CSV table of C-alpha atoms in Angstrom, one decimal:
chain,number,residue,atom,x,y,z
A,1,UNK,CA,0.1,-0.4,0.0
A,2,UNK,CA,1.2,3.2,-1.2
A,3,UNK,CA,-1.1,6.1,-0.2
A,4,UNK,CA,-1.4,7.8,3.1
A,5,UNK,CA,-5.0,7.0,4.0
A,6,UNK,CA,-6.1,8.3,7.7
A,7,UNK,CA,-8.6,5.6,7.5
A,8,UNK,CA,-5.7,2.9,6.7
A,9,UNK,CA,-5.8,0.9,9.9
A,10,UNK,CA,-9.7,0.5,10.0
A,11,UNK,CA,-9.5,-0.6,6.2
A,12,UNK,CA,-6.5,-3.2,6.8
A,13,UNK,CA,-8.8,-4.9,9.6
A,14,UNK,CA,-11.6,-5.3,7.1
A,15,UNK,CA,-9.8,-6.6,3.9
A,16,UNK,CA,-6.6,-8.8,3.3
A,17,UNK,CA,-5.8,-6.5,0.9
A,18,UNK,CA,-7.1,-3.0,1.7
A,19,UNK,CA,-7.9,-0.4,-0.9
A,20,UNK,CA,-8.3,3.3,-0.6
A,21,UNK,CA,-11.0,4.3,2.0
A,22,UNK,CA,-14.1,6.5,0.7
A,23,UNK,CA,-12.9,9.4,2.5
A,24,UNK,CA,-9.7,9.2,0.6
A,25,UNK,CA,-11.2,8.6,-2.7
A,26,UNK,CA,-13.5,11.6,-2.1
A,27,UNK,CA,-10.5,14.0,-1.4
A,28,UNK,CA,-8.6,12.6,-4.4
A,29,UNK,CA,-11.4,12.9,-6.8
A,30,UNK,CA,-11.7,16.6,-5.4
A,31,UNK,CA,-8.3,17.3,-6.6
A,32,UNK,CA,-8.3,15.9,-9.9
A,33,UNK,CA,-12.2,17.3,-10.5
A,34,UNK,CA,-12.8,14.5,-12.8
A,35,UNK,CA,-11.3,10.9,-12.8
A,36,UNK,CA,-11.8,7.8,-14.3
A,37,UNK,CA,-11.3,4.2,-12.4
A,38,UNK,CA,-8.2,3.6,-14.4
A,39,UNK,CA,-6.8,7.4,-13.6
A,40,UNK,CA,-7.7,6.6,-9.9
A,41,UNK,CA,-6.0,3.4,-9.6
A,42,UNK,CA,-2.8,4.7,-11.5
A,43,UNK,CA,-3.0,8.0,-8.7
A,44,UNK,CA,-3.1,5.1,-6.0
A,45,UNK,CA,-0.4,3.1,-7.6
A,46,UNK,CA,-2.9,-0.1,-7.9
A,47,UNK,CA,-1.4,-2.8,-10.1
A,48,UNK,CA,-2.8,-5.7,-8.2
A,49,UNK,CA,-6.1,-6.9,-10.1
A,50,UNK,CA,-8.0,-7.6,-7.0
A,51,UNK,CA,-7.2,-4.4,-5.7
A,52,UNK,CA,-8.4,-2.8,-8.8
A,53,UNK,CA,-11.4,-4.6,-9.0
A,54,UNK,CA,-12.2,-3.8,-5.4
A,55,UNK,CA,-11.7,-0.3,-6.3
A,56,UNK,CA,-14.0,-0.5,-9.2
A,57,UNK,CA,-16.8,-1.8,-7.0
A,58,UNK,CA,-16.5,0.7,-4.1
A,59,UNK,CA,-16.8,3.5,-6.4
A,60,UNK,CA,-20.0,1.7,-7.9
A,61,UNK,CA,-21.2,1.8,-4.2
A,62,UNK,CA,-20.2,4.9,-3.8
A,63,UNK,CA,-22.4,6.3,-7.0
A,64,UNK,CA,-25.1,4.2,-5.6
A,65,UNK,CA,-24.9,6.0,-2.3
A,66,UNK,CA,-25.0,9.6,-3.6
A,67,UNK,CA,-21.5,10.4,-2.7
A,68,UNK,CA,-20.0,10.5,-5.9
A,69,UNK,CA,-21.6,11.2,-9.5
A,70,UNK,CA,-20.7,9.3,-13.1
A,71,UNK,CA,-21.0,10.0,-16.4
A,72,UNK,CA,-19.8,8.8,-19.7
A,73,UNK,CA,-17.9,5.8,-21.3
A,74,UNK,CA,-15.7,5.1,-19.3
A,75,UNK,CA,-17.4,6.7,-16.2
A,76,UNK,CA,-15.6,9.7,-14.7
A,77,UNK,CA,-16.6,10.4,-11.2
A,78,UNK,CA,-16.7,13.1,-9.6
A,79,UNK,CA,-18.2,14.7,-6.3
A,80,UNK,CA,-21.8,15.7,-5.6
A,81,UNK,CA,-21.7,19.3,-5.2
A,82,UNK,CA,-25.1,21.6,-4.3
A,83,UNK,CA,-26.0,21.8,-8.2
A,84,UNK,CA,-26.5,18.1,-8.2
A,85,UNK,CA,-29.1,18.4,-5.1
A,86,UNK,CA,-32.7,18.5,-6.4
A,87,UNK,CA,-35.9,18.9,-4.2
A,88,UNK,CA,-39.0,17.0,-5.4
A,89,UNK,CA,-42.1,15.1,-4.1
A,90,UNK,CA,-42.1,11.4,-3.1
A,91,UNK,CA,-44.7,8.8,-4.8
A,92,UNK,CA,-45.0,5.4,-3.5
A,93,UNK,CA,-45.8,2.2,-5.7
A,94,UNK,CA,-47.5,-0.4,-3.9
A,95,UNK,CA,-44.9,-3.0,-4.7
A,96,UNK,CA,-42.6,-0.9,-2.6
A,97,UNK,CA,-40.3,1.3,-4.5
A,98,UNK,CA,-41.0,5.0,-5.7
A,99,UNK,CA,-40.3,8.1,-7.5
A,100,UNK,CA,-39.0,11.6,-6.5
A,101,UNK,CA,-41.4,13.6,-9.0
A,102,UNK,CA,-39.7,16.8,-10.1
A,103,UNK,CA,-41.0,19.7,-12.1
A,104,UNK,CA,-38.3,20.7,-14.6
A,105,UNK,CA,-36.8,17.2,-15.1
A,106,UNK,CA,-37.0,13.6,-15.2
A,107,UNK,CA,-37.8,11.6,-12.2
A,108,UNK,CA,-35.6,9.8,-10.0
A,109,UNK,CA,-36.3,6.1,-9.4
A,110,UNK,CA,-36.2,5.1,-5.4
A,111,UNK,CA,-34.9,1.5,-4.9
A,112,UNK,CA,-36.9,-0.2,-1.9
A,113,UNK,CA,-34.1,0.7,0.4
A,114,UNK,CA,-34.4,4.3,-0.2
A,115,UNK,CA,-38.3,3.9,0.3
A,116,UNK,CA,-37.7,3.0,4.0
A,117,UNK,CA,-37.0,6.6,5.1
A,118,UNK,CA,-40.1,8.1,3.5
A,119,UNK,CA,-44.0,8.3,2.8
A,120,UNK,CA,-45.8,9.1,0.0
A,121,UNK,CA,-46.2,12.9,-0.5
A,122,UNK,CA,-43.0,13.5,1.4
A,123,UNK,CA,-41.0,16.4,0.3
A,124,UNK,CA,-37.4,15.3,-0.1
A,125,UNK,CA,-33.8,16.4,-1.2
A,126,UNK,CA,-32.0,14.0,-3.5
A,127,UNK,CA,-29.8,13.3,-5.9
A,128,UNK,CA,-29.0,11.1,-9.0
A,129,UNK,CA,-26.3,8.3,-8.7
A,130,UNK,CA,-26.6,6.2,-11.5
A,131,UNK,CA,-28.8,4.9,-14.3
A,132,UNK,CA,-30.2,1.4,-14.4
A,133,UNK,CA,-30.5,-1.2,-17.0
A,134,UNK,CA,-33.7,0.6,-17.8
A,135,UNK,CA,-32.5,3.7,-18.7
A,136,UNK,CA,-34.0,5.4,-15.4
A,137,UNK,CA,-31.7,7.8,-13.4
A,138,UNK,CA,-31.7,6.4,-9.5
A,139,UNK,CA,-32.1,8.4,-6.5
A,140,UNK,CA,-30.7,8.7,-3.2
A,141,UNK,CA,-32.4,10.7,-0.6
A,142,UNK,CA,-30.1,13.1,1.0
A,143,UNK,CA,-32.6,15.1,3.1
A,144,UNK,CA,-36.4,15.1,4.3
A,145,UNK,CA,-37.7,18.7,3.8
A,146,UNK,CA,-41.1,18.0,5.0
A,147,UNK,CA,-43.3,15.4,6.0
A,148,UNK,CA,-46.6,15.4,4.3
A,149,UNK,CA,-48.8,13.9,7.3
A,150,UNK,CA,-48.0,12.6,10.9
A,151,UNK,CA,-51.2,10.2,11.3
A,152,UNK,CA,-52.3,7.7,9.3
A,153,UNK,CA,-55.4,4.9,9.2
A,154,UNK,CA,-54.2,1.2,8.7
A,155,UNK,CA,-54.7,-2.0,10.1
A,156,UNK,CA,-53.4,-3.4,13.5
A,157,UNK,CA,-51.4,-6.9,12.9
A,158,UNK,CA,-49.4,-8.9,15.2
A,159,UNK,CA,-46.7,-11.2,14.5
A,160,UNK,CA,-43.6,-12.9,16.6
A,161,UNK,CA,-41.9,-9.4,16.9
A,162,UNK,CA,-44.9,-7.4,18.3
A,163,UNK,CA,-47.8,-5.0,17.1
A,164,UNK,CA,-47.6,-2.8,13.9
A,165,UNK,CA,-50.2,-0.8,11.8
A,166,UNK,CA,-50.2,-2.0,8.1
A,167,UNK,CA,-50.9,0.9,6.0
A,168,UNK,CA,-53.0,0.5,2.8
A,169,UNK,CA,-51.7,2.1,-0.7
A,170,UNK,CA,-49.7,4.0,-1.2
A,171,UNK,CA,-47.9,3.3,2.1
A,172,UNK,CA,-47.9,-0.4,2.0
A,173,UNK,CA,-44.1,-0.3,2.6
A,174,UNK,CA,-44.5,1.2,5.9
A,175,UNK,CA,-45.6,-0.4,8.5
A,176,UNK,CA,-45.7,1.4,12.1
A,177,UNK,CA,-44.8,0.0,15.1
A,178,UNK,CA,-46.6,0.4,18.3
A,179,UNK,CA,-46.4,-1.1,21.9
A,180,UNK,CA,-48.5,-3.6,23.1
A,181,UNK,CA,-49.6,-1.4,26.1
A,182,UNK,CA,-50.7,1.2,23.6
A,183,UNK,CA,-52.9,-1.8,22.1
A,184,UNK,CA,-54.0,-3.2,25.3
A,185,UNK,CA,-55.3,0.4,26.9
A,186,UNK,CA,-57.7,0.8,23.9
A,187,UNK,CA,-58.9,-2.7,23.8
A,188,UNK,CA,-57.7,-3.0,20.2
A,189,UNK,CA,-58.2,-6.3,18.4
A,190,UNK,CA,-56.1,-7.9,15.6
A,191,UNK,CA,-57.4,-6.8,12.1
A,192,UNK,CA,-59.1,-3.5,13.2
A,193,UNK,CA,-58.8,-0.6,11.6
A,194,UNK,CA,-57.3,2.1,13.9
A,195,UNK,CA,-55.8,5.7,13.5
A,196,UNK,CA,-52.5,6.1,14.2
A,197,UNK,CA,-49.6,9.0,15.2
A,198,UNK,CA,-46.2,9.2,14.3
A,199,UNK,CA,-43.7,9.3,17.3
A,200,UNK,CA,-40.2,8.5,15.7
A,201,UNK,CA,-39.9,8.6,11.6
A,202,UNK,CA,-38.5,5.5,10.0
A,203,UNK,CA,-35.1,5.0,9.2
A,204,UNK,CA,-32.7,2.7,6.9
A,205,UNK,CA,-32.8,0.3,9.7
A,206,UNK,CA,-36.2,0.8,11.7
A,207,UNK,CA,-39.7,1.1,11.1
A,208,UNK,CA,-41.7,4.0,12.0
A,209,UNK,CA,-43.0,3.9,15.8
A,210,UNK,CA,-46.4,5.2,16.4
A,211,UNK,CA,-49.2,5.3,19.1
A,212,UNK,CA,-52.8,4.5,18.3
A,213,UNK,CA,-55.3,7.3,18.9
A,214,UNK,CA,-58.5,5.7,18.0
A,215,UNK,CA,-60.2,2.2,17.5
A,216,UNK,CA,-62.3,2.7,14.3
A,217,UNK,CA,-65.7,0.9,12.8
A,218,UNK,CA,-65.4,-1.6,10.6
A,219,UNK,CA,-63.4,-1.0,7.5
A,220,UNK,CA,-66.4,-1.9,5.1
A,221,UNK,CA,-68.3,1.3,6.4
A,222,UNK,CA,-68.3,3.9,3.6
A,223,UNK,CA,-67.5,6.7,6.0
A,224,UNK,CA,-64.4,4.7,7.0
A,225,UNK,CA,-63.3,4.2,3.7
A,226,UNK,CA,-63.8,8.1,2.7
A,227,UNK,CA,-61.8,9.2,6.0
A,228,UNK,CA,-58.9,6.5,4.9
A,229,UNK,CA,-58.8,7.8,1.2
A,230,UNK,CA,-58.9,11.4,2.4
A,231,UNK,CA,-56.2,10.7,4.8
A,232,UNK,CA,-53.5,8.7,3.1
A,233,UNK,CA,-53.8,10.6,0.2
A,234,UNK,CA,-53.8,14.1,1.8
A,235,UNK,CA,-57.2,14.9,0.0
A,236,UNK,CA,-58.4,18.1,1.4
A,237,UNK,CA,-61.6,18.0,3.5
A,238,UNK,CA,-61.8,21.0,5.7
A,239,UNK,CA,-63.2,24.6,4.5
A,240,UNK,CA,-60.6,27.2,4.6
A,241,UNK,CA,-62.1,30.1,7.3
A,242,UNK,CA,-62.7,32.3,4.4
A,243,UNK,CA,-65.4,29.8,2.9
A,244,UNK,CA,-67.0,29.1,6.2
A,245,UNK,CA,-67.7,33.1,6.5
A,246,UNK,CA,-69.0,33.1,2.9
A,247,UNK,CA,-71.4,30.4,3.6
A,248,UNK,CA,-72.4,31.9,7.1
A,249,UNK,CA,-73.0,35.1,5.7
A,250,UNK,CA,-76.1,33.8,3.2
A,251,UNK,CA,-79.3,35.0,4.7
A,252,UNK,CA,-83.2,33.9,4.1
A,253,UNK,CA,-83.8,34.9,0.0
A,254,UNK,CA,-85.4,38.8,-0.4
A,255,UNK,CA,-87.8,39.9,-3.3
A,256,UNK,CA,-84.4,40.7,-5.3
A,257,UNK,CA,-83.2,37.1,-5.1
A,258,UNK,CA,-86.6,35.9,-6.3
A,259,UNK,CA,-86.6,38.2,-9.3
A,260,UNK,CA,-87.2,36.4,-12.5
A,261,UNK,CA,-87.6,33.1,-10.2
A,262,UNK,CA,-90.7,31.3,-9.4
A,263,UNK,CA,-91.3,30.8,-5.8
A,264,UNK,CA,-91.7,26.6,-5.0
A,265,UNK,CA,-91.3,27.2,-1.1
A,266,UNK,CA,-95.2,26.5,0.0
A,267,UNK,CA,-94.9,23.2,-2.1
A,268,UNK,CA,-94.4,20.2,0.3
A,269,UNK,CA,-91.3,19.3,-1.4
A,270,UNK,CA,-89.4,16.2,-0.6
A,271,UNK,CA,-85.5,15.8,-1.1
A,272,UNK,CA,-84.1,12.8,-3.2
A,273,UNK,CA,-80.7,13.1,-1.5
A,274,UNK,CA,-79.7,10.4,1.0
A,275,UNK,CA,-79.7,10.8,4.7
A,276,UNK,CA,-75.8,10.7,5.1
A,277,UNK,CA,-75.4,13.1,1.6
A,278,UNK,CA,-73.2,16.1,1.9
A,279,UNK,CA,-75.5,18.3,0.4
A,280,UNK,CA,-79.4,18.6,-0.2
A,281,UNK,CA,-79.8,20.9,-3.5
A,282,UNK,CA,-82.0,18.3,-5.3
A,283,UNK,CA,-85.9,17.4,-4.4
A,284,UNK,CA,-89.3,16.5,-5.8
A,285,UNK,CA,-92.7,17.3,-5.7
A,286,UNK,CA,-95.8,15.0,-7.4
A,287,UNK,CA,-99.7,15.5,-7.3
A,288,UNK,CA,-102.4,13.5,-8.7
A,289,UNK,CA,-104.5,15.4,-11.5
A,290,UNK,CA,-108.0,14.6,-11.7
A,291,UNK,CA,-107.6,12.6,-15.0
A,292,UNK,CA,-105.5,10.4,-13.2
A,293,UNK,CA,-102.1,11.7,-14.4
A,294,UNK,CA,-99.5,13.1,-12.2
A,295,UNK,CA,-97.7,16.2,-11.9
A,296,UNK,CA,-94.1,16.1,-11.2
A,297,UNK,CA,-91.9,19.0,-10.4
A,298,UNK,CA,-88.0,18.2,-9.8
A,299,UNK,CA,-86.5,21.2,-8.2
A,300,UNK,CA,-82.8,21.6,-8.4
A,301,UNK,CA,-80.8,24.4,-6.5
A,302,UNK,CA,-79.0,26.8,-8.2
A,303,UNK,CA,-75.7,26.3,-6.6
A,304,UNK,CA,-73.7,28.7,-9.0
A,305,UNK,CA,-76.3,31.8,-7.6
A,306,UNK,CA,-74.2,31.3,-4.5
A,307,UNK,CA,-71.0,30.1,-5.4
A,308,UNK,CA,-69.6,32.8,-7.3
A,309,UNK,CA,-66.5,32.3,-9.5
A,310,UNK,CA,-63.3,32.5,-7.6
A,311,UNK,CA,-65.2,33.0,-4.2
A,312,UNK,CA,-63.6,31.1,-1.1
A,313,UNK,CA,-66.3,28.2,-1.6
A,314,UNK,CA,-65.8,28.1,-5.2
A,315,UNK,CA,-61.9,27.8,-4.4
A,316,UNK,CA,-62.5,25.4,-1.7
């Protein structure tokens, strides 16, 4: 070994034929700016074929881990700079992999190991590391900028390692571990749908930990399905303060409001919306005529009269 490596002793303990450490490789690449595998081996006076191959494997691993970038053929390696870091949104796939969605360049592909850090919709900083055999630029997450949500709905499960909450798509790659004490305190049963808050976020070696805050009704219930979908896909479900103020400002119709309209309020109209409908804007009235026929009126609310373009209600 003919290079001055501050980590030489630890490398010698790991390998029979040690090679330069990652730290030394990075500092050497910094000196060169860009360098090929061959040039780097020459700089370290590496002639042994096994050491040469080991150096190549280390360079590949460093590219995979986002420590260096590589371009061209043969690969030219350079250190990662701030200009290489991009910010985007994680899109999780049900099979466990995912993508960093970028607005101005092709998306970055995330392997399952990278997805261990994140949930669908998280905002992250990442670097492109290499290109896979399908032509996709692989990415490595370097920082998590913002978590999209910190509570989820899933199914309580149990195995030999303990309890966890299994999430549905798109976060089925991220079980959330919970304590037995938490489960017993809420008398939660295995297979029950539950709401869970995050305590500690996941990392490369451990799943997220959480606390069950509520045991929900059967997951076939429509309201639960709606709530789960809204929560897991971060779909806004609360009206803004401005929209609520606009809605509360409306009064009973005046003569001005009735101008050009037929007033049907004296008729015993019956709504055709279901009991659990979110709006009641349709109604019917029927009366039997002397000849045996029926006169039917279908009344549909003119929502556009109240929800005007670009108003808070319209935007919500």
